[in-house]
Structure formats: C-alpha cells, structure tokens
mmCIF file of C-alpha atoms and ligand atoms in Angstrom:
data_model
loop_
_atom_site.group_PDB
_atom_site.id
_atom_site.type_symbol
_atom_site.label_atom_id
_atom_site.label_comp_id
_atom_site.label_asym_id
_atom_site.label_seq_id
_atom_site.Cartn_x
_atom_site.Cartn_y
_atom_site.Cartn_z
ATOM 1 C CA UNK S 1 -18.626 19.480 -11.943
ATOM 2 C CA UNK S 2 -19.010 17.300 -8.905
ATOM 3 C CA UNK S 3 -17.630 13.793 -8.995
ATOM 4 C CA UNK S 4 -19.704 12.781 -5.977
ATOM 5 C CA UNK S 5 -21.447 9.482 -6.571
ATOM 6 C CA UNK S 6 -19.596 8.928 -9.862
ATOM 7 C CA UNK S 7 -16.704 6.718 -10.862
ATOM 8 C CA UNK S 8 -13.407 8.647 -10.908
ATOM 9 C CA UNK S 9 -10.768 7.882 -13.535
ATOM 10 C CA UNK S 10 -7.288 8.603 -12.240
ATOM 11 C CA UNK S 11 -3.729 7.328 -12.144
ATOM 12 C CA UNK S 12 -2.565 4.577 -9.839
ATOM 13 C CA UNK S 13 0.544 2.410 -9.485
ATOM 14 C CA UNK S 14 -0.711 -1.087 -10.267
ATOM 15 C CA UNK S 15 1.371 -4.150 -9.422
ATOM 16 C CA UNK S 16 0.254 -6.934 -11.771
ATOM 17 C CA UNK S 17 2.591 -9.672 -10.547
ATOM 18 C CA UNK S 18 5.073 -10.378 -7.786
ATOM 19 C CA UNK S 19 8.578 -8.855 -8.048
ATOM 20 C CA UNK S 20 7.716 -6.684 -11.092
ATOM 21 C CA UNK S 21 7.925 -2.883 -11.373
ATOM 22 C CA UNK S 22 4.774 -0.883 -10.743
ATOM 23 C CA UNK S 23 2.926 0.248 -13.807
ATOM 24 C CA UNK S 24 1.293 3.664 -13.731
ATOM 25 C CA UNK S 25 -2.158 2.994 -15.163
ATOM 26 C CA UNK S 26 -5.473 4.703 -15.555
ATOM 27 C CA UNK S 27 -7.843 3.089 -13.048
ATOM 28 C CA UNK S 28 -11.513 3.537 -12.242
ATOM 29 C CA UNK S 29 -12.324 4.248 -8.605
ATOM 30 C CA UNK S 30 -15.946 3.523 -7.693
ATOM 31 C CA UNK S 31 -17.828 5.857 -5.350
ATOM 32 C CA UNK S 32 -17.809 4.994 -1.642
ATOM 33 C CA UNK S 33 -20.587 2.671 -0.447
ATOM 34 C CA UNK S 34 -22.238 3.038 2.959
ATOM 35 C CA UNK S 35 -19.672 3.579 5.759
ATOM 36 C CA UNK S 36 -16.906 4.217 3.209
ATOM 37 C CA UNK S 37 -14.851 7.278 2.340
ATOM 38 C CA UNK S 38 -13.219 8.300 -0.951
ATOM 39 C CA UNK S 39 -9.938 10.167 -0.476
ATOM 40 C CA UNK S 40 -7.835 12.330 -2.810
ATOM 41 C CA UNK S 41 -4.248 11.424 -2.036
ATOM 42 C CA UNK S 42 -1.700 14.182 -1.415
ATOM 43 C CA UNK S 43 1.428 12.400 -0.132
ATOM 44 C CA UNK S 44 2.392 8.796 0.449
ATOM 45 C CA UNK S 45 5.441 7.190 2.001
ATOM 46 C CA UNK S 46 7.166 4.119 0.604
ATOM 47 C CA UNK S 47 7.600 1.730 3.514
ATOM 48 C CA UNK S 48 9.623 -1.469 3.698
ATOM 49 C CA UNK S 49 6.401 -3.395 4.217
ATOM 50 C CA UNK S 50 5.256 -2.358 0.704
ATOM 51 C CA UNK S 51 8.423 -3.923 -0.648
ATOM 52 C CA UNK S 52 7.697 -7.071 1.386
ATOM 53 C CA UNK S 53 4.395 -7.250 -0.507
ATOM 54 C CA UNK S 54 6.159 -6.718 -3.865
ATOM 55 C CA UNK S 55 8.675 -9.510 -3.329
ATOM 56 C CA UNK S 56 6.379 -12.023 -1.651
ATOM 57 C CA UNK S 57 7.746 -11.793 1.907
ATOM 58 C CA UNK S 58 4.198 -10.652 2.713
ATOM 59 C CA UNK S 59 1.407 -12.428 0.832
ATOM 60 C CA UNK S 60 -0.910 -10.284 -1.296
ATOM 61 C CA UNK S 61 -3.388 -11.219 -4.047
ATOM 62 C CA UNK S 62 -2.614 -9.724 -7.499
ATOM 63 C CA UNK S 63 -3.176 -7.408 -9.234
ATOM 64 C CA UNK S 64 -2.972 -4.958 -6.370
ATOM 65 C CA UNK S 65 -2.554 -1.273 -5.536
ATOM 66 C CA UNK S 66 -0.090 -1.106 -2.634
ATOM 67 C CA UNK S 67 0.765 1.773 -0.281
ATOM 68 C CA UNK S 68 -0.235 2.153 3.360
ATOM 69 C CA UNK S 69 1.427 5.318 4.727
ATOM 70 C CA UNK S 70 -0.229 8.478 3.462
ATOM 71 C CA UNK S 71 -2.272 11.615 3.941
ATOM 72 C CA UNK S 72 -5.002 13.130 1.812
ATOM 73 C CA UNK S 73 -8.289 14.994 1.652
ATOM 74 C CA UNK S 74 -11.776 13.490 1.777
ATOM 75 C CA UNK S 75 -13.438 13.767 -1.676
ATOM 76 C CA UNK S 76 -16.786 12.188 -0.801
ATOM 77 C CA UNK S 77 -18.424 9.977 1.797
ATOM 78 C CA UNK S 78 -20.911 7.127 1.663
ATOM 79 C CA UNK S 79 -24.157 6.866 3.590
ATOM 80 C CA UNK S 80 -23.881 6.783 7.366
ATOM 81 C CA UNK S 81 -20.342 8.214 7.605
ATOM 82 C CA UNK S 82 -20.158 10.577 10.592
ATOM 83 C CA UNK S 83 -16.500 10.979 11.586
ATOM 84 C CA UNK S 84 -15.170 12.676 8.422
ATOM 85 C CA UNK S 85 -16.686 14.948 5.755
ATOM 86 C CA UNK S 86 -15.609 16.155 2.298
ATOM 87 C CA UNK S 87 -12.662 18.545 2.535
ATOM 88 C CA UNK S 88 -11.297 17.100 5.784
ATOM 89 C CA UNK S 89 -7.598 16.311 5.954
ATOM 90 C CA UNK S 90 -7.172 12.657 6.841
ATOM 91 C CA UNK S 91 -4.686 9.846 7.363
ATOM 92 C CA UNK S 92 -5.764 6.364 6.186
ATOM 93 C CA UNK S 93 -5.239 3.636 8.816
ATOM 94 C CA UNK S 94 -3.666 0.327 7.768
ATOM 95 C CA UNK S 95 -4.739 -1.064 11.129
ATOM 96 C CA UNK S 96 -8.380 -0.041 11.527
ATOM 97 C CA UNK S 97 -10.156 0.664 14.781
ATOM 98 C CA UNK S 98 -13.688 -0.713 14.515
ATOM 99 C CA UNK S 99 -14.353 0.160 18.149
ATOM 100 C CA UNK S 100 -16.528 -2.926 18.632
ATOM 101 C CA UNK S 101 -14.308 -6.004 18.579
ATOM 102 C CA UNK S 102 -12.682 -7.612 21.608
ATOM 103 C CA UNK S 103 -9.297 -6.019 20.849
ATOM 104 C CA UNK S 104 -10.720 -2.507 20.317
ATOM 105 C CA UNK S 105 -12.527 -2.828 23.654
ATOM 106 C CA UNK S 106 -9.381 -4.026 25.427
ATOM 107 C CA UNK S 107 -7.589 -1.158 27.177
ATOM 108 C CA UNK S 108 -4.255 -1.906 25.488
ATOM 109 C CA UNK S 109 -4.816 -4.085 22.417
ATOM 110 C CA UNK S 110 -4.644 -2.278 19.067
ATOM 111 C CA UNK S 111 -4.595 -4.976 16.390
ATOM 112 C CA UNK S 112 -8.307 -4.675 15.551
ATOM 113 C CA UNK S 113 -9.903 -7.923 14.433
ATOM 114 C CA UNK S 114 -11.092 -6.170 11.259
ATOM 115 C CA UNK S 115 -7.455 -5.724 10.175
ATOM 116 C CA UNK S 116 -6.629 -6.855 6.671
ATOM 117 C CA UNK S 117 -3.082 -7.644 7.788
ATOM 118 C CA UNK S 118 -4.246 -10.931 9.243
ATOM 119 C CA UNK S 119 -6.740 -11.697 6.478
ATOM 120 C CA UNK S 120 -5.188 -10.151 3.383
ATOM 121 C CA UNK S 121 -8.082 -10.818 1.069
ATOM 122 C CA UNK S 122 -7.439 -7.669 -0.906
ATOM 123 C CA UNK S 123 -10.902 -6.219 -0.433
ATOM 124 C CA UNK S 124 -12.684 -3.633 1.686
ATOM 125 C CA UNK S 125 -14.710 -4.793 4.702
ATOM 126 C CA UNK S 126 -17.724 -5.767 2.563
ATOM 127 C CA UNK S 127 -15.576 -8.239 0.625
ATOM 128 C CA UNK S 128 -15.533 -6.338 -2.697
ATOM 129 C CA UNK S 129 -13.133 -3.932 -4.426
ATOM 130 C CA UNK S 130 -13.577 -0.337 -5.662
ATOM 131 C CA UNK S 131 -10.759 -0.388 -8.228
ATOM 132 C CA UNK S 132 -10.776 -1.625 -11.815
ATOM 133 C CA UNK S 133 -8.057 -1.379 -14.438
ATOM 134 C CA UNK S 134 -8.286 -2.524 -18.070
ATOM 135 C CA UNK S 135 -11.631 -4.094 -17.217
ATOM 136 C CA UNK S 136 -10.270 -6.204 -14.344
ATOM 137 C CA UNK S 137 -10.891 -5.771 -10.612
ATOM 138 C CA UNK S 138 -7.772 -4.687 -8.730
ATOM 139 C CA UNK S 139 -7.168 -5.718 -5.104
ATOM 140 C CA UNK S 140 -6.856 -3.341 -2.178
ATOM 141 C CA UNK S 141 -3.889 -3.480 0.218
ATOM 142 C CA UNK S 142 -4.454 -3.407 3.982
ATOM 143 C CA UNK S 143 -7.791 -1.745 3.282
ATOM 144 C CA UNK S 144 -6.245 1.549 2.148
ATOM 145 C CA UNK S 145 -4.165 1.278 -1.124
ATOM 146 C CA UNK S 146 -2.528 4.669 -1.078
ATOM 147 C CA UNK S 147 -0.477 4.484 -4.324
ATOM 148 C CA UNK S 148 -3.443 5.917 -6.231
ATOM 149 C CA UNK S 149 -4.590 9.488 -6.831
ATOM 150 C CA UNK S 150 -7.938 8.435 -5.323
ATOM 151 C CA UNK S 151 -8.729 5.554 -2.999
ATOM 152 C CA UNK S 152 -11.734 4.249 -1.082
ATOM 153 C CA UNK S 153 -11.456 3.094 2.535
ATOM 154 C CA UNK S 154 -13.828 1.978 5.267
ATOM 155 C CA UNK S 155 -14.719 4.638 7.823
ATOM 156 C CA UNK S 156 -12.980 2.571 10.513
ATOM 157 C CA UNK S 157 -9.769 2.892 8.429
ATOM 158 C CA UNK S 158 -9.442 6.673 8.323
ATOM 159 C CA UNK S 159 -8.775 9.405 10.890
ATOM 160 C CA UNK S 160 -9.515 13.123 10.598
ATOM 161 C CA UNK S 161 -6.504 15.298 11.427
ATOM 162 C CA UNK S 162 -5.784 18.999 12.057
ATOM 163 C CA UNK S 163 -6.812 21.110 9.037
ATOM 164 C CA UNK S 164 -3.526 23.041 9.285
ATOM 165 C CA UNK S 165 -1.239 20.005 9.161
ATOM 166 C CA UNK S 166 1.336 19.683 6.357
ATOM 167 C CA UNK S 167 0.256 16.473 4.624
ATOM 168 C CA UNK S 168 3.650 15.981 2.965
ATOM 169 C CA UNK S 169 5.126 15.460 6.445
ATOM 170 C CA UNK S 170 2.395 14.008 8.631
ATOM 171 C CA UNK S 171 1.831 11.183 6.133
ATOM 172 C CA UNK S 172 4.664 9.416 8.017
ATOM 173 C CA UNK S 173 2.380 9.257 11.043
ATOM 174 C CA UNK S 174 0.356 6.749 8.980
ATOM 175 C CA UNK S 175 2.968 4.032 9.526
ATOM 176 C CA UNK S 176 6.725 4.303 9.926
ATOM 177 C CA UNK S 177 7.107 7.120 12.403
ATOM 178 C CA UNK S 178 4.273 5.972 14.627
ATOM 179 C CA UNK S 179 5.422 2.349 14.562
ATOM 180 C CA UNK S 180 8.875 3.272 15.799
ATOM 181 C CA UNK S 181 8.060 6.144 18.149
ATOM 182 C CA UNK S 182 5.096 4.326 19.695
ATOM 183 C CA UNK S 183 7.144 1.182 20.280
ATOM 184 C CA UNK S 184 9.278 3.216 22.681
ATOM 185 C CA UNK S 185 6.763 5.561 24.286
ATOM 186 C CA UNK S 186 3.500 3.626 24.093
ATOM 187 C CA UNK S 187 3.851 -0.131 23.520
ATOM 188 C CA UNK S 188 6.427 -0.183 26.260
ATOM 189 C CA UNK S 189 7.240 2.900 28.206
ATOM 190 C CA UNK S 190 10.961 3.509 28.066
ATOM 191 C CA UNK S 191 11.955 4.971 31.410
ATOM 192 C CA UNK S 192 13.944 8.113 32.203
ATOM 193 C CA UNK S 193 17.643 7.367 32.642
ATOM 194 C CA UNK S 194 17.407 3.909 31.044
ATOM 195 C CA UNK S 195 19.734 2.233 28.555
ATOM 196 C CA UNK S 196 18.331 1.221 25.151
ATOM 197 C CA UNK S 197 19.600 -0.672 22.091
ATOM 198 C CA UNK S 198 18.026 -0.201 18.667
ATOM 199 C CA UNK S 199 18.784 -2.775 15.942
ATOM 200 C CA UNK S 200 18.227 -1.362 12.454
ATOM 201 C CA UNK S 201 18.514 2.309 11.543
ATOM 202 C CA UNK S 202 16.000 2.688 8.754
ATOM 203 C CA UNK S 203 13.174 5.181 9.109
ATOM 204 C CA UNK S 204 11.401 3.032 11.677
ATOM 205 C CA UNK S 205 14.546 2.480 13.754
ATOM 206 C CA UNK S 206 15.268 6.218 13.756
ATOM 207 C CA UNK S 207 11.725 6.793 14.976
ATOM 208 C CA UNK S 208 12.365 4.345 17.835
ATOM 209 C CA UNK S 209 15.440 6.412 18.736
ATOM 210 C CA UNK S 210 13.375 9.627 18.673
ATOM 211 C CA UNK S 211 10.921 7.909 21.054
ATOM 212 C CA UNK S 212 13.673 6.653 23.412
ATOM 213 C CA UNK S 213 15.147 10.139 23.537
ATOM 214 C CA UNK S 214 11.758 11.756 24.158
ATOM 215 C CA UNK S 215 11.223 9.287 27.016
ATOM 216 C CA UNK S 216 14.486 10.407 28.617
ATOM 217 C CA UNK S 217 16.723 7.377 27.988
ATOM 218 C CA UNK S 218 20.283 8.237 28.992
ATOM 219 C CA UNK S 219 22.041 5.841 26.609
ATOM 220 C CA UNK S 220 20.768 4.831 23.182
ATOM 221 C CA UNK S 221 22.996 2.296 21.425
ATOM 222 C CA UNK S 222 22.280 2.176 17.685
ATOM 223 C CA UNK S 223 23.182 -1.029 15.819
ATOM 224 C CA UNK S 224 23.467 -1.427 12.047
ATOM 225 C CA UNK S 225 25.717 -3.163 9.526
ATOM 226 C CA UNK S 226 25.612 -0.075 7.305
ATOM 227 C CA UNK S 227 27.736 2.631 8.913
ATOM 228 C CA UNK S 228 26.311 5.245 6.550
ATOM 229 C CA UNK S 229 23.243 5.145 8.798
ATOM 230 C CA UNK S 230 25.136 6.321 11.880
ATOM 231 C CA UNK S 231 25.123 10.078 11.208
ATOM 232 C CA UNK S 232 21.318 10.209 11.028
ATOM 233 C CA UNK S 233 21.030 7.965 14.073
ATOM 234 C CA UNK S 234 23.150 10.422 16.093
ATOM 235 C CA UNK S 235 21.053 13.306 14.779
ATOM 236 C CA UNK S 236 17.950 11.468 16.030
ATOM 237 C CA UNK S 237 19.458 10.944 19.496
ATOM 238 C CA UNK S 238 21.691 7.844 19.489
ATOM 239 C CA UNK S 239 24.544 8.172 21.980
ATOM 240 C CA UNK S 240 26.656 5.336 20.508
ATOM 241 C CA UNK S 241 26.608 3.581 17.135
ATOM 242 C CA UNK S 242 28.035 0.102 16.615
ATOM 243 C CA UNK S 243 28.474 -2.223 13.650
ATOM 244 C CA UNK S 244 28.294 -5.963 14.491
ATOM 245 C CA UNK S 245 30.782 -6.637 11.688
ATOM 246 C CA UNK S 246 33.471 -4.741 13.627
ATOM 247 C CA UNK S 247 33.496 -7.373 16.403
ATOM 248 C CA UNK S 248 34.512 -11.004 16.638
ATOM 249 C CA UNK S 249 32.062 -11.638 19.475
ATOM 250 C CA UNK S 250 28.317 -11.815 18.953
ATOM 251 C CA UNK S 251 26.862 -8.314 19.215
ATOM 252 C CA UNK S 252 24.685 -9.238 22.215
ATOM 253 C CA UNK S 253 27.844 -9.994 24.210
ATOM 254 C CA UNK S 254 29.427 -6.737 23.129
ATOM 255 C CA UNK S 255 26.339 -4.822 24.268
ATOM 256 C CA UNK S 256 26.090 -6.764 27.549
ATOM 257 C CA UNK S 257 29.703 -5.783 28.331
ATOM 258 C CA UNK S 258 29.027 -2.147 27.477
ATOM 259 C CA UNK S 259 25.976 -2.033 29.755
ATOM 260 C CA UNK S 260 26.754 -3.985 32.937
ATOM 261 C CA UNK S 261 24.924 -7.137 31.851
ATOM 262 C CA UNK S 262 22.477 -5.860 29.279
ATOM 263 C CA UNK S 263 20.258 -2.966 28.312
ATOM 264 C CA UNK S 264 16.927 -2.108 29.911
ATOM 265 C CA UNK S 265 15.150 -1.987 26.551
ATOM 266 C CA UNK S 266 16.043 -3.409 23.152
ATOM 267 C CA UNK S 267 14.211 -3.071 19.841
ATOM 268 C CA UNK S 268 14.531 -5.186 16.705
ATOM 269 C CA UNK S 269 13.669 -2.934 13.765
ATOM 270 C CA UNK S 270 15.040 -4.968 10.873
ATOM 271 C CA UNK S 271 12.793 -8.001 10.450
ATOM 272 C CA UNK S 272 15.324 -10.852 10.761
ATOM 273 C CA UNK S 273 15.194 -13.861 13.053
ATOM 274 C CA UNK S 274 18.896 -13.696 14.007
ATOM 275 C CA UNK S 275 18.699 -10.054 15.042
ATOM 276 C CA UNK S 276 15.457 -10.694 16.945
ATOM 277 C CA UNK S 277 17.361 -13.238 19.002
ATOM 278 C CA UNK S 278 20.370 -10.923 19.406
ATOM 279 C CA UNK S 279 18.059 -8.124 20.557
ATOM 280 C CA UNK S 280 16.411 -10.442 23.075
ATOM 281 C CA UNK S 281 19.761 -11.619 24.392
ATOM 282 C CA UNK S 282 21.220 -8.117 24.728
ATOM 283 C CA UNK S 283 18.558 -6.977 27.183
ATOM 284 C CA UNK S 284 19.239 -7.792 30.835
ATOM 285 C CA UNK S 285 18.288 -11.365 31.734
ATOM 286 C CA UNK S 286 16.427 -10.361 34.892
ATOM 287 C CA UNK S 287 15.041 -6.903 34.183
ATOM 288 C CA UNK S 288 15.287 -6.231 30.444
ATOM 289 C CA UNK S 289 12.510 -5.898 27.894
ATOM 290 C CA UNK S 290 12.899 -6.629 24.191
ATOM 291 C CA UNK S 291 10.440 -5.477 21.553
ATOM 292 C CA UNK S 292 9.899 -6.973 18.084
ATOM 293 C CA UNK S 293 9.103 -4.132 15.679
ATOM 294 C CA UNK S 294 10.447 -5.526 12.378
ATOM 295 C CA UNK S 295 8.186 -7.816 10.382
ATOM 296 C CA UNK S 296 9.678 -11.334 10.326
ATOM 297 C CA UNK S 297 10.018 -13.318 7.102
ATOM 298 C CA UNK S 298 6.795 -15.069 6.081
ATOM 299 C CA UNK S 299 6.202 -18.303 8.031
ATOM 300 C CA UNK S 300 9.626 -18.770 9.618
ATOM 301 C CA UNK S 301 10.175 -19.752 13.241
ATOM 302 C CA UNK S 302 12.654 -19.090 16.002
ATOM 303 C CA UNK S 303 13.411 -21.731 18.565
ATOM 304 C CA UNK S 304 14.572 -20.590 21.960
ATOM 305 C CA UNK S 305 15.344 -21.871 25.433
ATOM 306 C CA UNK S 306 12.554 -20.667 27.772
ATOM 307 C CA UNK S 307 15.169 -20.100 30.481
ATOM 308 C CA UNK S 308 15.833 -16.860 28.589
ATOM 309 C CA UNK S 309 12.464 -15.636 29.875
ATOM 310 C CA UNK S 310 12.306 -17.543 33.143
ATOM 311 C CA UNK S 311 14.807 -15.313 34.880
ATOM 312 C CA UNK S 312 12.632 -12.270 34.276
ATOM 313 C CA UNK S 313 13.094 -10.900 30.787
ATOM 314 C CA UNK S 314 10.077 -9.581 28.932
ATOM 315 C CA UNK S 315 9.594 -10.172 25.186
ATOM 316 C CA UNK S 316 6.994 -8.101 23.403
ATOM 317 C CA UNK S 317 5.917 -7.062 19.962
ATOM 318 C CA UNK S 318 3.361 -4.832 18.387
ATOM 319 C CA UNK S 319 2.187 -3.214 15.199
ATOM 320 C CA UNK S 320 1.753 0.523 14.799
ATOM 321 C CA UNK S 321 3.502 1.290 18.077
ATOM 322 C CA UNK S 322 0.658 -0.314 20.006
ATOM 323 C CA UNK S 323 -1.591 2.680 19.253
ATOM 324 C CA UNK S 324 -5.331 2.377 18.735
ATOM 325 C CA UNK S 325 -5.237 3.976 15.328
ATOM 326 C CA UNK S 326 -8.345 6.124 14.931
ATOM 327 C CA UNK S 327 -8.048 7.543 18.475
ATOM 328 C CA UNK S 328 -4.297 8.119 18.399
ATOM 329 C CA UNK S 329 -3.405 9.411 14.931
ATOM 330 C CA UNK S 330 -5.181 12.779 15.420
ATOM 331 C CA UNK S 331 -3.383 13.150 18.784
ATOM 332 C CA UNK S 332 0.002 12.354 17.252
ATOM 333 C CA UNK S 333 -0.628 14.955 14.533
ATOM 334 C CA UNK S 334 -1.552 17.458 17.280
ATOM 335 C CA UNK S 335 1.719 16.613 19.069
ATOM 336 C CA UNK S 336 3.593 17.178 15.797
ATOM 337 C CA UNK S 337 1.841 20.548 15.346
ATOM 338 C CA UNK S 338 2.823 21.405 18.949
ATOM 339 C CA UNK S 339 6.464 20.611 17.963
ATOM 340 C CA UNK S 340 6.791 17.712 20.425
ATOM 341 C CA UNK S 341 8.753 15.902 17.709
ATOM 342 C CA UNK S 342 10.058 16.687 14.253
ATOM 343 C CA UNK S 343 9.746 14.578 11.107
ATOM 344 C CA UNK S 344 12.272 16.509 9.027
ATOM 345 C CA UNK S 345 15.334 14.403 9.894
ATOM 346 C CA UNK S 346 13.506 11.289 8.707
ATOM 347 C CA UNK S 347 12.576 12.430 5.215
ATOM 348 C CA UNK S 348 15.502 11.813 2.872
ATOM 349 C CA UNK S 349 13.844 11.588 -0.549
ATOM 350 C CA UNK S 350 10.802 13.155 -2.182
ATOM 351 C CA UNK S 351 9.695 12.150 -5.685
ATOM 352 C CA UNK S 352 6.694 12.803 -7.917
ATOM 353 C CA UNK S 353 4.224 9.905 -7.809
ATOM 354 C CA UNK S 354 5.070 8.845 -11.399
ATOM 355 C CA UNK S 355 8.634 8.034 -10.249
ATOM 356 C CA UNK S 356 7.520 5.491 -7.678
ATOM 357 C CA UNK S 357 9.734 2.766 -9.187
ATOM 358 C CA UNK S 358 12.791 4.984 -8.645
ATOM 359 C CA UNK S 359 11.676 5.339 -5.044
ATOM 360 C CA UNK S 360 11.606 1.578 -4.550
ATOM 361 C CA UNK S 361 15.051 1.303 -6.161
ATOM 362 C CA UNK S 362 16.396 3.808 -3.604
ATOM 363 C CA UNK S 363 14.744 1.877 -0.762
ATOM 364 C CA UNK S 364 16.237 -1.415 -1.972
ATOM 365 C CA UNK S 365 19.680 0.144 -2.347
ATOM 366 C CA UNK S 366 19.540 1.184 1.337
ATOM 367 C CA UNK S 367 20.082 4.801 0.302
ATOM 368 C CA UNK S 368 17.007 6.268 1.954
ATOM 369 C CA UNK S 369 15.412 6.663 5.348
ATOM 370 C CA UNK S 370 11.857 7.818 4.805
ATOM 371 C CA UNK S 371 10.877 8.160 1.205
ATOM 372 C CA UNK S 372 7.841 10.040 -0.012
ATOM 373 C CA UNK S 373 5.945 10.297 -3.240
ATOM 374 C CA UNK S 374 3.781 13.341 -3.826
ATOM 375 C CA UNK S 375 0.630 13.457 -5.947
ATOM 376 C CA UNK S 376 0.013 16.533 -8.076
HETATM 377 P P1 PAD A 1 14.960 -0.341 6.475
HETATM 378 O O1 PAD A 1 15.220 -1.432 5.522
HETATM 379 O O2 PAD A 1 14.978 1.051 5.998
HETATM 380 O O3 PAD A 1 15.985 -0.444 7.685
HETATM 381 C C1 PAD A 1 16.520 -1.647 8.121
HETATM 382 C C2 PAD A 1 17.950 -1.384 8.594
HETATM 383 O O4 PAD A 1 18.458 -2.610 9.126
HETATM 384 C C3 PAD A 1 18.895 -0.940 7.501
HETATM 385 O O5 PAD A 1 19.561 0.246 7.899
HETATM 386 C C4 PAD A 1 19.880 -2.119 7.366
HETATM 387 O O6 PAD A 1 21.205 -1.701 7.042
HETATM 388 C C5 PAD A 1 19.823 -2.735 8.744
HETATM 389 N N1 PAD A 1 20.203 -4.141 8.786
HETATM 390 C C6 PAD A 1 19.926 -5.109 7.879
HETATM 391 N N2 PAD A 1 20.434 -6.287 8.269
HETATM 392 C C7 PAD A 1 21.035 -6.068 9.458
HETATM 393 C C8 PAD A 1 21.737 -6.910 10.370
HETATM 394 N N3 PAD A 1 21.909 -8.211 10.136
HETATM 395 N N4 PAD A 1 22.221 -6.351 11.497
HETATM 396 C C9 PAD A 1 22.066 -5.019 11.749
HETATM 397 N N5 PAD A 1 21.408 -4.180 10.933
HETATM 398 C C10 PAD A 1 20.903 -4.700 9.788
HETATM 399 O O7 PAD A 1 13.542 -0.709 7.143
HETATM 400 P P2 PAD A 1 12.478 0.169 7.937
HETATM 401 O O8 PAD A 1 13.137 1.018 8.958
HETATM 402 O O9 PAD A 1 11.535 0.802 6.993
HETATM 403 O O10 PAD A 1 11.657 -1.006 8.633
HETATM 404 C C11 PAD A 1 12.299 -1.869 9.529
HETATM 405 C C12 PAD A 1 11.430 -3.072 9.824
HETATM 406 O O11 PAD A 1 10.240 -2.652 10.449
HETATM 407 C C13 PAD A 1 10.967 -3.850 8.589
HETATM 408 O O12 PAD A 1 10.905 -5.234 8.894
HETATM 409 C C14 PAD A 1 9.585 -3.326 8.336
HETATM 410 O O13 PAD A 1 8.784 -4.229 7.608
HETATM 411 C C15 PAD A 1 9.136 -3.168 9.740
HETATM 412 C C16 PAD A 1 7.978 -2.274 9.903
HETATM 413 N N6 PAD A 1 7.103 -2.638 10.808
HETATM 414 C C17 PAD A 1 6.026 -1.961 11.034
HETATM 415 C C18 PAD A 1 5.147 -2.460 12.101
HETATM 416 O O14 PAD A 1 4.042 -1.934 12.254
HETATM 417 N N7 PAD A 1 5.622 -3.447 12.867
HETATM 418 C C19 PAD A 1 5.746 -0.807 10.350
HETATM 419 C C20 PAD A 1 6.631 -0.389 9.419
HETATM 420 C C21 PAD A 1 7.755 -1.144 9.185
HETATM 421 ZN ZN1 ZN A 2 4.636 0.632 6.834
HETATM 422 ZN ZN1 ZN A 3 -11.842 -3.616 16.268
#
C-alpha cells in the first residue's frame, strides 16, 4: 500500500535535551508539502558537527533530530517538485542552493542565504516542522535531519545522484569528505608542487589531504596531537606527520623551519582558536594562504595583529569546501564513480542505526575517522 500523501510512522534518534544520549523513538513524519521531498534514509554519517549540536557548541532548539551527512531514496514529492522523483537516489544538502539569492548568483559564494546554519530555527523553509514524537513537534536540523528512517527536506536541500552509486559510501559526500576535499581543490586551488600543512587528522582533515594530493602538492605535513592518526594520514597522502607535543617550540616555528619560511597552504581542521592562529602563522608571510575549515567554538574571538596579513598572506574559510551544493554533489558522486578518489580509507566504523549512541561514544573517544550508521 502506498504511503504517498500519508503520515509515516518510523524510528528516529530524538535528542530531547542538550548533552543527553539519543533516544530511538517512534516518530510521525508528515507528507511533503509543496516544493518538499520525503526521503527514505539508507546511510548516514556521524560528523563532529552533530556532536557540537549535542553538547551546545552549536546552538539548536530541542527536541531535535540531528544528522546532516547522508544518502537515501526519494519516497514521495510535494507539488511543484521537478528536480527529483520517487525512487531517485539522493543526498540531502545541509547547505541548500536556492539558486535565487545573492550568494547563489555569485560565481563563487556557496553559503546560500536560505541556510539553516545561520538561522537555526529548527524548521523547514516554510517555518514549520514535519516531525512529531509523543504528541510534540520535533525540530529539524540544518533543514535535513538525517538520523531518521524517513525525513522531509526542501527541494533546494536535496540533490539527485547517479542511480548506480553505493549509498553507504557516497553519503560522506554530504558533508565531511566534500568539506575537506573541496577546501583544497575548490575553495582554494592547491597548486602542483606546493607545500601544505593540515592541522587535525579526523575524517575531514584526511579529506583535505586527499584533496592536496589530488592537486599535486609535493609535501603534505600532517599535524595532530594523537599519533594514532598518523598511519591513516600517510595512507591518504601525507608525506610527514608531526605532533606539536614533541617540540618545545610552537608548531608554527617548527613548520616554518621545515619549509623555508612557511608552507604555501595551511588548513585548520580541528575547530580551535589556538590552532587557527598556528595554521595562519605557519603559512608563508608573503605568499601563503591559510584556510579555516574547523568550526570554531560558539561566540569566541581571536585577536590578531593585522601586520600578519599586510605582508601578503591570505586568510580564508568556507563551509562545504566552497561548493554550490545542488550543482556540485552530483558531479562529486560522478567523480567517485569514475574512481577519481576513494572513500574506503576514510570509513573506519559502520553500525546499525539503533547503535547510534555507541557511534557517538567512538567519535568522542577519538577512535574513529568517518563513522556511519546504516538504516535497515
Ligand atoms: P575530528 O574530531 O575527527 O578530528 C579532529 C582532530 O584534531 C583529531 O584527530 C584530534 O586529535 C586533533 N586535535 C585536537 N586538538 C588538537 C590540537 N590542539 N592540535 C592538533 N590536533 C588536534 O573532527 P572532524 O575531522 O570530523 O572535523 C574537524 C573539524 O571540522 C570540526 O571542527 C568540525 O566541526 C569541522 C567540520 N566542518 C565542516 C565545514 O563545513 N566547515 C564540515 C564538517 C566538519
Ligand atoms: Zn558535517
Ligand atoms: Zn541561495
């Protein structure tokens, strides 16, 4: 029997309060309204940014269904939807691409003004929610809420991908992989023969390394305080791995000495103010570029001497690798299918959806790179 147009009852991981475990609950998922799409989830990644929302580093209204890195299949569509149809394989987009706002029309900007990252009201674009649990409305997260067997998203927040793609891998293209890889090959274009430094060797940092290598960097210096991360970093393409705790000098000085005054490109992929400054300082003062990829702690500031930029350094940042999401995700999946990059080295843990709390424990213990939950 068709569920089209009807409420679906299914399981979702509901977070009722900050810093609590998820509770697997039966939720009701309303049918998609006009310009909305209901998706059956197949695989979702657990990303550090979800944990930021759990512990309050990123503000979210409660109760909420988190999750923002996933792949699934369209179950039904609302009126007026033209870019996907039932049965299509899709990736939900935590940064939408409305195509109409100033940023979408800009040749390079990608942080669409319809993004829920800047507004965080916990709703879809029309200001309401499609989830209820125990009679209460439940908030959406970044417009996509992927820790649910079914979710509803706006059409601007979903991209159709190759029907042959393995969803349990390409789900990483929904956030972590693309954020890292795109920071190196799209947001800035790492040049052939250049020297790079990557701070933070989680899944996103490894994806930066994959991007630097693909761009032809000749040296990729990987930096982390957890040396257990070095083997994977080398597998991804790092040429040297260093631990700041092994040196008396600040790490930026160590790197400057290793690289004749500083690297060409540095990336902060941790989300700390001190390492953002170290990454800035370790790129060459006259011709280096530093990129902020990690999400900084909520409402904290850095103070810096502008002379650090005056001599010629460039300081940049960007979400989702600078990619316009709806245009780029299908192309990245096509590149994956054409074997231009592999996602296998990134995936360290796969769990059934019901064990999502175990997944977050692994993430918090620093024992994982990319962590997936699969829906059955
Ligand atoms: P992760 O926690 O898996 O990796 C962070 C790594 O940094 C770990 O290996 C740590 O050992 C290491 N680390 C911690 N402190 C230090 C330190 N002081 N010096 C050196 N290394 C240290 O995170 P991740 O790879 O999933 O994500 C990294 C950041 O990127 C995080 O802030 C996350 O929120 C952000 C992110 N941003 C986007 C985006 O669109 N900008 C997308 C996804 C994730
Ligand atoms: Zn993410
Ligand atoms: Zn837009």
